[in-house]
mmCIF file of C-alpha atoms and ligand atoms in Angstrom:
data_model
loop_
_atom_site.group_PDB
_atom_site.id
_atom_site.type_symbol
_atom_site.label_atom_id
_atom_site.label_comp_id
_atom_site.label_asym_id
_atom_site.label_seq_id
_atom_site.Cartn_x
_atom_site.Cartn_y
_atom_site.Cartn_z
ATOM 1 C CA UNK A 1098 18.866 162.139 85.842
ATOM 2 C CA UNK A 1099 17.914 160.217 82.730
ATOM 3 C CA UNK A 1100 19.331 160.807 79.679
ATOM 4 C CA UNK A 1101 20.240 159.317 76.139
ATOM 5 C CA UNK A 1102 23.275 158.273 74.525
ATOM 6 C CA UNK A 1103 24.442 157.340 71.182
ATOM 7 C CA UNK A 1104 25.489 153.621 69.765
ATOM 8 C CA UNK A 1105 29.036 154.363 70.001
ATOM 9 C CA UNK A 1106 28.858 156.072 73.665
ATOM 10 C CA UNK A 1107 27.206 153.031 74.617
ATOM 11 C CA UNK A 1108 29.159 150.810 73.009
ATOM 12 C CA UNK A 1109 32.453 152.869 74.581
ATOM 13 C CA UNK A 1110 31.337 152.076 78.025
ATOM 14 C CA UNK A 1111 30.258 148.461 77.297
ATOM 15 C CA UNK A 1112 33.240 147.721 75.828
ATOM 16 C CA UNK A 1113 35.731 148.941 78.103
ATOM 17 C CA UNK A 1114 33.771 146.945 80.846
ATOM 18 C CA UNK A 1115 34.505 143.781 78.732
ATOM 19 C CA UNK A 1116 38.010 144.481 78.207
ATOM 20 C CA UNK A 1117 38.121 144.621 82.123
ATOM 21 C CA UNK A 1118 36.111 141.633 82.719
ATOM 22 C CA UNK A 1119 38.618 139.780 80.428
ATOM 23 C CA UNK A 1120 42.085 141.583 81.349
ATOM 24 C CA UNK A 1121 40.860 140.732 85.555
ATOM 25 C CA UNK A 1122 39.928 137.302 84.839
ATOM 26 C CA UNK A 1123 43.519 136.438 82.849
ATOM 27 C CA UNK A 1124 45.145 138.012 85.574
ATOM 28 C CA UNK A 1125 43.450 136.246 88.404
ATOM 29 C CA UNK A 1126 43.697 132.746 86.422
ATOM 30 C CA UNK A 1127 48.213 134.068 85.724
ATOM 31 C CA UNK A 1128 48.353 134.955 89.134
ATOM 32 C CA UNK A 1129 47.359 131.214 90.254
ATOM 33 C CA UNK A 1130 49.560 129.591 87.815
ATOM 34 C CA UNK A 1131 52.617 131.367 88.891
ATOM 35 C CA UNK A 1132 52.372 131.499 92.517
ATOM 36 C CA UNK A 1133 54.937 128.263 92.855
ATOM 37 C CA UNK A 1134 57.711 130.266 91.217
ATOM 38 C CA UNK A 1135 57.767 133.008 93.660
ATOM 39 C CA UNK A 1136 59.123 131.835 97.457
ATOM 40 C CA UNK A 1137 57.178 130.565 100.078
ATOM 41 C CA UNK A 1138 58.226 133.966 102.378
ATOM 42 C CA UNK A 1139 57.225 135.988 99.760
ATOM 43 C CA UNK A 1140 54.247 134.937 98.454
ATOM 44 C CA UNK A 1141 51.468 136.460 100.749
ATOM 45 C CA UNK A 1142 52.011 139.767 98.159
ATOM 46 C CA UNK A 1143 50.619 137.158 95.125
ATOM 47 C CA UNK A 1144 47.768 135.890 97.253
ATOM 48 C CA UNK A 1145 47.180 139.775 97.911
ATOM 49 C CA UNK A 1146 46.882 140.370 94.306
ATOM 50 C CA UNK A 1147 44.914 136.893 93.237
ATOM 51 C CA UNK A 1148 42.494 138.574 95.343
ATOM 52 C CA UNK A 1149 42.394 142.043 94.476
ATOM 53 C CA UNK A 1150 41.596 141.153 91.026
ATOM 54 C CA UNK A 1151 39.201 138.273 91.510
ATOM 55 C CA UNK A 1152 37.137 140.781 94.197
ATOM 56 C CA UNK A 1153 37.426 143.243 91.190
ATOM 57 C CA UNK A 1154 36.209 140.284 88.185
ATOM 58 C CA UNK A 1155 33.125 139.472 90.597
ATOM 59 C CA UNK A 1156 32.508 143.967 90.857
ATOM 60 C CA UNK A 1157 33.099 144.302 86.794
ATOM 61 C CA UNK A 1158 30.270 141.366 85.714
ATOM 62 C CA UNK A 1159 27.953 143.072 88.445
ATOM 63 C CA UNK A 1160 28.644 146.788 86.427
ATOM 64 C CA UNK A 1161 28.504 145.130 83.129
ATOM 65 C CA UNK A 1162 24.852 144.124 84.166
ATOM 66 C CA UNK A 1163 23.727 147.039 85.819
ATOM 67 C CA UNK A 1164 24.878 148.628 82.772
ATOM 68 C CA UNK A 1165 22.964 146.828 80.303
ATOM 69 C CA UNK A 1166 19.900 146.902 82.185
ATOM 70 C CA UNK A 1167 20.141 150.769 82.572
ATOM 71 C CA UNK A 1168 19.440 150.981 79.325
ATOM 72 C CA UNK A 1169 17.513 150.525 76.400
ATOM 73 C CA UNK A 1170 17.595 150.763 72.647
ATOM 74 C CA UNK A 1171 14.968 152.988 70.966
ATOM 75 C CA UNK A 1172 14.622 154.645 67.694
ATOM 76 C CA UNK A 1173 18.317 154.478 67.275
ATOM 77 C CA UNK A 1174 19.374 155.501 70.679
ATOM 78 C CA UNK A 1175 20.344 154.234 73.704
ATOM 79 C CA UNK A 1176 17.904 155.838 76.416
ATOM 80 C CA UNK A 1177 18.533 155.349 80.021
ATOM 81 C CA UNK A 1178 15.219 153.993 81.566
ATOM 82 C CA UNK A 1179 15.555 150.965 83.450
ATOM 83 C CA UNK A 1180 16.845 150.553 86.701
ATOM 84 C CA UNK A 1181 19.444 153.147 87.657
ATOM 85 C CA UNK A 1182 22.866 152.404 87.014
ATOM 86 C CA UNK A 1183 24.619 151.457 90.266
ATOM 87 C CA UNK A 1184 27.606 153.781 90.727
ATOM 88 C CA UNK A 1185 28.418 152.071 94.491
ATOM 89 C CA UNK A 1186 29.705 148.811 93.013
ATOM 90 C CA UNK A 1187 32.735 150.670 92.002
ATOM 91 C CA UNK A 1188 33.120 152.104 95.367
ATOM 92 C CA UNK A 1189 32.001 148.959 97.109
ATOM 93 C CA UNK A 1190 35.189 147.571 95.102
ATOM 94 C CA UNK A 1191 37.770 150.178 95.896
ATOM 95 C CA UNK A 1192 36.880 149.810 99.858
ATOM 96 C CA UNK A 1193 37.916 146.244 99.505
ATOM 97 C CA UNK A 1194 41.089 146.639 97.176
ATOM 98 C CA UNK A 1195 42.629 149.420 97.846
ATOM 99 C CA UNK A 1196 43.345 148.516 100.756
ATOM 100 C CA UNK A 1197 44.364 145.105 99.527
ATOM 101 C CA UNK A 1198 46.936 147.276 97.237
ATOM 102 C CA UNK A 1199 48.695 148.953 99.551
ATOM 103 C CA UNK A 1200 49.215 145.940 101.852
ATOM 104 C CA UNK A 1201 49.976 143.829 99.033
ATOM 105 C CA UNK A 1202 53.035 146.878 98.559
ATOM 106 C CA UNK A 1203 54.210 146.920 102.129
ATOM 107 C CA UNK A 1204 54.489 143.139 102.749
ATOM 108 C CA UNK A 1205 56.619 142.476 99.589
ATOM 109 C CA UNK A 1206 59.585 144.392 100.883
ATOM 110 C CA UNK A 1207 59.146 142.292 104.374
ATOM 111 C CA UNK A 1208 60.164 144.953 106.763
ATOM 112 C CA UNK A 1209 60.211 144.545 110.486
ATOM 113 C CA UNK A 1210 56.769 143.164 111.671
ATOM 114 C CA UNK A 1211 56.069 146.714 114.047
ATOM 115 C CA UNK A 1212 56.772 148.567 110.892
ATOM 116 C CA UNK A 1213 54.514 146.169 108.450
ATOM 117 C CA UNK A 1214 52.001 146.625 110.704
ATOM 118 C CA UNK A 1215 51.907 150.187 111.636
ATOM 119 C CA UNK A 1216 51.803 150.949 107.936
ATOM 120 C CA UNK A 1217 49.570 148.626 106.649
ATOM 121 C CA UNK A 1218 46.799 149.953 109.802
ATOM 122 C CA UNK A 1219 47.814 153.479 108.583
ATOM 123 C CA UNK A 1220 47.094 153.170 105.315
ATOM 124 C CA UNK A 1221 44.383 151.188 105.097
ATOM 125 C CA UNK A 1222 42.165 153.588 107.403
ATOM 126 C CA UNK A 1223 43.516 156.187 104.757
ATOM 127 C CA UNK A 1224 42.293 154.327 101.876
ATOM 128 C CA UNK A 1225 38.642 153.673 103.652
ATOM 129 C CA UNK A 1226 38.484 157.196 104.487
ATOM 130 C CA UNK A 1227 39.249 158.475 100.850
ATOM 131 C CA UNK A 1228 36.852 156.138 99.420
ATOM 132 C CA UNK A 1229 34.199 156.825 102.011
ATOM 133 C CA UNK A 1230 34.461 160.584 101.615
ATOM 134 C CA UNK A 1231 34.630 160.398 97.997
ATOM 135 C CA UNK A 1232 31.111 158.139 97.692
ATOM 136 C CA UNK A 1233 28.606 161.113 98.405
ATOM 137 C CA UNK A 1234 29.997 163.761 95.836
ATOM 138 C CA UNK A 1235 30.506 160.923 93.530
ATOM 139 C CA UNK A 1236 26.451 160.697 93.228
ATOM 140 C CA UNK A 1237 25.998 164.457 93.813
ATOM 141 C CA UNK A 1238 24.818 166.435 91.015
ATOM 142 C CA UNK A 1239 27.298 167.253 88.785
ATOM 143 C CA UNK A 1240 27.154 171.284 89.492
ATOM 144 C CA UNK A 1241 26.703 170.839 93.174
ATOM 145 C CA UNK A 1242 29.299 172.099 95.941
ATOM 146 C CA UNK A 1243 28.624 168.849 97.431
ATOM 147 C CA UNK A 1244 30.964 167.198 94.809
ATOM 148 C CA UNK A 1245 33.322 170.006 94.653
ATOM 149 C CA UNK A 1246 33.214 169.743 99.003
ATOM 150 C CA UNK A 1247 33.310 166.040 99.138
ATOM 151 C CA UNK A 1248 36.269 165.447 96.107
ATOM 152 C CA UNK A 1249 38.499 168.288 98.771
ATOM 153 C CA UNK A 1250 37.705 166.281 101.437
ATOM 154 C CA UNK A 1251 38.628 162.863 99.960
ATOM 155 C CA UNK A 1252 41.603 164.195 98.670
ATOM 156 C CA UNK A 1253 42.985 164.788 102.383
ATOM 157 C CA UNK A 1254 43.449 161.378 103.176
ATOM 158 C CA UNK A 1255 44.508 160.472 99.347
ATOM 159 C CA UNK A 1256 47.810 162.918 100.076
ATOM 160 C CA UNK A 1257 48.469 161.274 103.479
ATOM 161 C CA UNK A 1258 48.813 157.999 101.179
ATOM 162 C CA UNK A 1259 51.022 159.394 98.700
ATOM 163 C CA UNK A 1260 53.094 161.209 101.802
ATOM 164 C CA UNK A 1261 53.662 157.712 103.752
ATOM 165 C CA UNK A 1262 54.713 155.853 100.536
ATOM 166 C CA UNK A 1263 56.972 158.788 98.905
ATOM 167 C CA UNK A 1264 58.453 159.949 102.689
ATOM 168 C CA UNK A 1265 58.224 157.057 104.878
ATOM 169 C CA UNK A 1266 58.501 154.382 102.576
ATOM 170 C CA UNK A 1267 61.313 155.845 101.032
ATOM 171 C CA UNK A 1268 63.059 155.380 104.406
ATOM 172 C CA UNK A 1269 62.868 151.875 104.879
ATOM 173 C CA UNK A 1270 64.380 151.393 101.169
ATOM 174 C CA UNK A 1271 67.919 151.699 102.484
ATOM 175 C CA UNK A 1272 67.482 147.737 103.404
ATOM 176 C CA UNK A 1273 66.657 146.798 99.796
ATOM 177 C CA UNK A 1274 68.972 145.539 97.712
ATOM 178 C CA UNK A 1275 69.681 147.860 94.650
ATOM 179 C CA UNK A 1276 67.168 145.895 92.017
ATOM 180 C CA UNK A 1277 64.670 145.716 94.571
ATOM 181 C CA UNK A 1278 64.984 149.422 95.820
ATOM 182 C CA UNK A 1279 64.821 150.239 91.859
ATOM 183 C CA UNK A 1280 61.889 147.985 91.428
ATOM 184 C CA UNK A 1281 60.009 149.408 94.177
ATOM 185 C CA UNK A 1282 61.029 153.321 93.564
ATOM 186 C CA UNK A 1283 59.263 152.431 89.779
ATOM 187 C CA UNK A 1284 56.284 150.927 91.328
ATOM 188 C CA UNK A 1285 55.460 154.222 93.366
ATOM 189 C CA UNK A 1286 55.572 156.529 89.965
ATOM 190 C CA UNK A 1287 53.373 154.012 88.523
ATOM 191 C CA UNK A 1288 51.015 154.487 91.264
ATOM 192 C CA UNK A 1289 50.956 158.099 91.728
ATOM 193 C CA UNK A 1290 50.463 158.199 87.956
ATOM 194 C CA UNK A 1291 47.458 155.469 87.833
ATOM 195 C CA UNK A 1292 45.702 156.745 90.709
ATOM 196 C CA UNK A 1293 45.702 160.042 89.540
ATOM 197 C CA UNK A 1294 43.414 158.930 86.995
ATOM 198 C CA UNK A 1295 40.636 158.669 89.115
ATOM 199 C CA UNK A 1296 40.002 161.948 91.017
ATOM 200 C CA UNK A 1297 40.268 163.824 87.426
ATOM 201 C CA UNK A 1298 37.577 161.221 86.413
ATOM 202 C CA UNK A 1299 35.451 162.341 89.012
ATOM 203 C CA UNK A 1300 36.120 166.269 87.934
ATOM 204 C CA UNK A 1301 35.066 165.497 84.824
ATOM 205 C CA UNK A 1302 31.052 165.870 84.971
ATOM 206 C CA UNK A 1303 31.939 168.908 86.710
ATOM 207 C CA UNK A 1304 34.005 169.661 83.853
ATOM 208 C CA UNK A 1305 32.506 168.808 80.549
ATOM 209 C CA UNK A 1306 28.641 170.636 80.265
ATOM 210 C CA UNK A 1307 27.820 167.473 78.188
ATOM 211 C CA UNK A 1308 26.204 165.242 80.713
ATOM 212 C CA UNK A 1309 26.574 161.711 78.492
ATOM 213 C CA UNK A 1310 29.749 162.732 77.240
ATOM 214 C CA UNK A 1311 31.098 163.271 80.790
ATOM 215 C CA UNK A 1312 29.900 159.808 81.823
ATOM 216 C CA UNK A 1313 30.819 157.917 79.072
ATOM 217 C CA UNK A 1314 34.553 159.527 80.067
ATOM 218 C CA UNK A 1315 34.169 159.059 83.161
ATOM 219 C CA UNK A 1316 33.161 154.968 82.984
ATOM 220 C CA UNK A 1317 36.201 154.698 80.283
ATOM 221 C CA UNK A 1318 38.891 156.397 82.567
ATOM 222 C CA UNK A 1319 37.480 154.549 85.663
ATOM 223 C CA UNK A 1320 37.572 150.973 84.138
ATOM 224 C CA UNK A 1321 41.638 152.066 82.488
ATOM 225 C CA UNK A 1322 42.562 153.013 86.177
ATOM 226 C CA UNK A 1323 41.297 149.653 87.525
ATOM 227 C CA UNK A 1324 43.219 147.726 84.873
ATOM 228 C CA UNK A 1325 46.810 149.737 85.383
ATOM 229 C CA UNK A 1326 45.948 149.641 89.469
ATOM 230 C CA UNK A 1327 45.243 145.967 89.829
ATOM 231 C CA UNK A 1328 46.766 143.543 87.137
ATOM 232 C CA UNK A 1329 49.447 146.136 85.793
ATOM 233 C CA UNK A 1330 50.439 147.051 89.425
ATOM 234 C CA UNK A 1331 50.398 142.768 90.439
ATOM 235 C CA UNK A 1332 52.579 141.896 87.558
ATOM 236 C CA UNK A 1333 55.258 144.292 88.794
ATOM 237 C CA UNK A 1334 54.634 143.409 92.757
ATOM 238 C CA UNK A 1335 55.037 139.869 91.170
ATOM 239 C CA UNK A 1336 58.335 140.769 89.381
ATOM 240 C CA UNK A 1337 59.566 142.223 92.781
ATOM 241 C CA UNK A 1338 58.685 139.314 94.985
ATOM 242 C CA UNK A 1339 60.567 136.862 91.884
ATOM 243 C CA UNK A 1340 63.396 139.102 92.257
ATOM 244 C CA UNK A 1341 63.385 138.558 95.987
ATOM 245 C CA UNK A 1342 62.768 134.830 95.701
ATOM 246 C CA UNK A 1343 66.141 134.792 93.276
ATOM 247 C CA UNK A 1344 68.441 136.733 95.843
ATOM 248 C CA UNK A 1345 66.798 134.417 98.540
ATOM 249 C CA UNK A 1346 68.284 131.590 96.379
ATOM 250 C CA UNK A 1347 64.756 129.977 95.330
ATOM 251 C CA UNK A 1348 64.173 127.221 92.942
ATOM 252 C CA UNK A 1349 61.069 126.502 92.404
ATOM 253 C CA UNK A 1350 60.258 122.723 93.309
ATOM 254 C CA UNK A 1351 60.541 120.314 90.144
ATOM 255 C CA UNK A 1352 61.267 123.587 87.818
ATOM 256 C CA UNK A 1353 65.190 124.937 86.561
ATOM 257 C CA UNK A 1354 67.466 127.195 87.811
ATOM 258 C CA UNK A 1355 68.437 129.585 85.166
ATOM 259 C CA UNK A 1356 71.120 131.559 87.290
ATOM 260 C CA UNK A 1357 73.812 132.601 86.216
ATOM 261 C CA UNK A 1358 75.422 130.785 82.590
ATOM 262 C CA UNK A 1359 78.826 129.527 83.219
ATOM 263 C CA UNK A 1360 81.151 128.483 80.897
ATOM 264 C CA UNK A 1361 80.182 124.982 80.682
ATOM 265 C CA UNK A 1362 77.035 125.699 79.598
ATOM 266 C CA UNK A 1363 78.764 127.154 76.763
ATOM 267 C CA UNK A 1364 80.361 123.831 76.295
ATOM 268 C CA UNK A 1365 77.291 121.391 76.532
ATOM 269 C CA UNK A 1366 75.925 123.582 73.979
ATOM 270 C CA UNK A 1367 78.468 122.691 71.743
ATOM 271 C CA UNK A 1368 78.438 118.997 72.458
ATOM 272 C CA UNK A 1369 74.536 118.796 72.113
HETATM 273 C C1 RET B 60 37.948 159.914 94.682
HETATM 274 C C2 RET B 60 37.100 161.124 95.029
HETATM 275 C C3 RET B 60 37.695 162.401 94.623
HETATM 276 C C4 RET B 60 39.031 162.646 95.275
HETATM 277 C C5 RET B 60 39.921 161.442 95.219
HETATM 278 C C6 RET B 60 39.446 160.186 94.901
HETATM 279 C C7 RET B 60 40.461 159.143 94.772
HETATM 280 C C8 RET B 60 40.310 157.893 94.393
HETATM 281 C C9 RET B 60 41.370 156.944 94.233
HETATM 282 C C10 RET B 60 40.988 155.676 93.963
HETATM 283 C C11 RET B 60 41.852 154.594 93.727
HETATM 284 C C12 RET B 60 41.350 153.437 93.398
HETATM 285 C C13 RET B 60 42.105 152.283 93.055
HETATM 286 C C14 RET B 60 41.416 151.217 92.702
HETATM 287 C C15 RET B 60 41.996 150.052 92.178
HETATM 288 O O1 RET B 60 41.930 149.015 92.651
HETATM 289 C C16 RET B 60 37.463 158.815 95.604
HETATM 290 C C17 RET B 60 37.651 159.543 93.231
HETATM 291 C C18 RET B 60 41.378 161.696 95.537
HETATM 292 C C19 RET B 60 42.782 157.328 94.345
HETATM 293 C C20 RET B 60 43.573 152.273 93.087
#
């Protein structure tokens, strides 16, 4: 399907694929920096995410490329005839951190090890089945039943997710302590709210009759869900496992202890 798109399409896409590039490699680079303040027990959830969005930094400079060379700029417009522009890096991306996600979600509120696991083996065959459904319709022509047939069909396994982390999960938050059951109750909203991004992405060439229109959407909504799903979503893992680390009692080696003021603080103030 070749087709043509203006400057500021192009530019659209290209530029959103930057801002990823950039917003995945700060995160991966904050991620390593601020792995001593969190706990040694609870740390495996910021290893989870130092990988999710360095897997995702490597997938963004191989889509940046492929969509540069896709394309080419004549008499004012940017015409797609080079190599096609490979749609299964995305997918190839997902299959890896998705699962990644959800684990990185279950082993920060350090449940009993049968639970941890049962969950994590649960969702993660979920997560490759939604991905691996959703691949064919996602390179289906846009007006096909294929895509309308294969979207239904990934969508099964997407509600099982959203079931086990809304039902079950909500379950084993009686442990938590109040911040942490608050912290985690937040991060499920935010994830029903950024993955929900991506199957109306995928509607949308079925939606909007203008084919470059539809991708250029569809490429800009994509690369937003990525960046809310991966760094967003591993700042506020990383804000639950800190929390953690602080009701654990965790200084971090060599750094302060800001607990609680007392009122001697109040008075070295004074005297400095
Ligand atoms: C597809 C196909 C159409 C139906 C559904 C889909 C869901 C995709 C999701 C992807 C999440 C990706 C994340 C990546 C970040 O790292 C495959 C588009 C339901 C939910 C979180």
């Amino acid at each position: 399907m070749e087709f043509s798109l203006t400057e500021v399409q192009y530019n659209l896409v290209y530029n959103s694929l930057s801002f990823v590039i950039a917003s995945m490699g700060a995160a991966l680079l904050f991620f390593l920096l601020v792995r001593n303040r969190v706990a040694p027990q609870h740390r495996m959830a910021v290893t989870l995410s130092t990988l999710v969005v360095g897997i995702a930094l490597y997938h963004y400079v191989r889509i940046f490329g492929s969509w540069s060379d896709a394309f080419s700029f004549v008499d004012g417009r940017y015409v797609q005839d080079g190599e096609p522009f490979n749609e299964g890096y995305r997918y190839v991306d997902w299959f890896l951190t998705v699962p990644l996600l959800l684990a990185e979600l279950v082993v920060v509120l350090k449940l009993t090890k049968g639970k941890t696991r049962s969950l994590i083996i649960r969702l993660t065959i979920a997560a490759v089945a939604m991905i691996a459904l959703g691949y064919p319709g996602e390179i289906a022509a846009a007006d096909s039943s294929a895509r309308t047939i294969w979207g239904v069909l990934s969508t099964l396994p997407f509600l099982y997710i959203l079931y086990v982390l809304f039902v079950e999960l909500g379950k084993s938050l009686d442990r938590q302590s109040n911040n942490v059951k608050k912290l985690v109750d937040g991060l499920r909203y935010i994830i029903l709210a950024t993955w929900g991004i991506y199957p109306i992405a995928y509607m949308l060439p079925s939606l909007i009759d203008d084919t470059a229109n539809a991708e250029v959407a569809r490429q800009v909504m994509y690369s937003l869900g990525d960046v809310l799903a991966k760094p967003l979503f591993g700042l506020l893992v990383l804000g639950i496992a800190l929390a953690k680390s602080r009701e654990d009692g965790y200084v971090e080696p060599g750094g302060q202890d800001f607990g609680a003021a007392t009122p001697d603080d109040a008075g070295e103030l004074i005297e400095a």
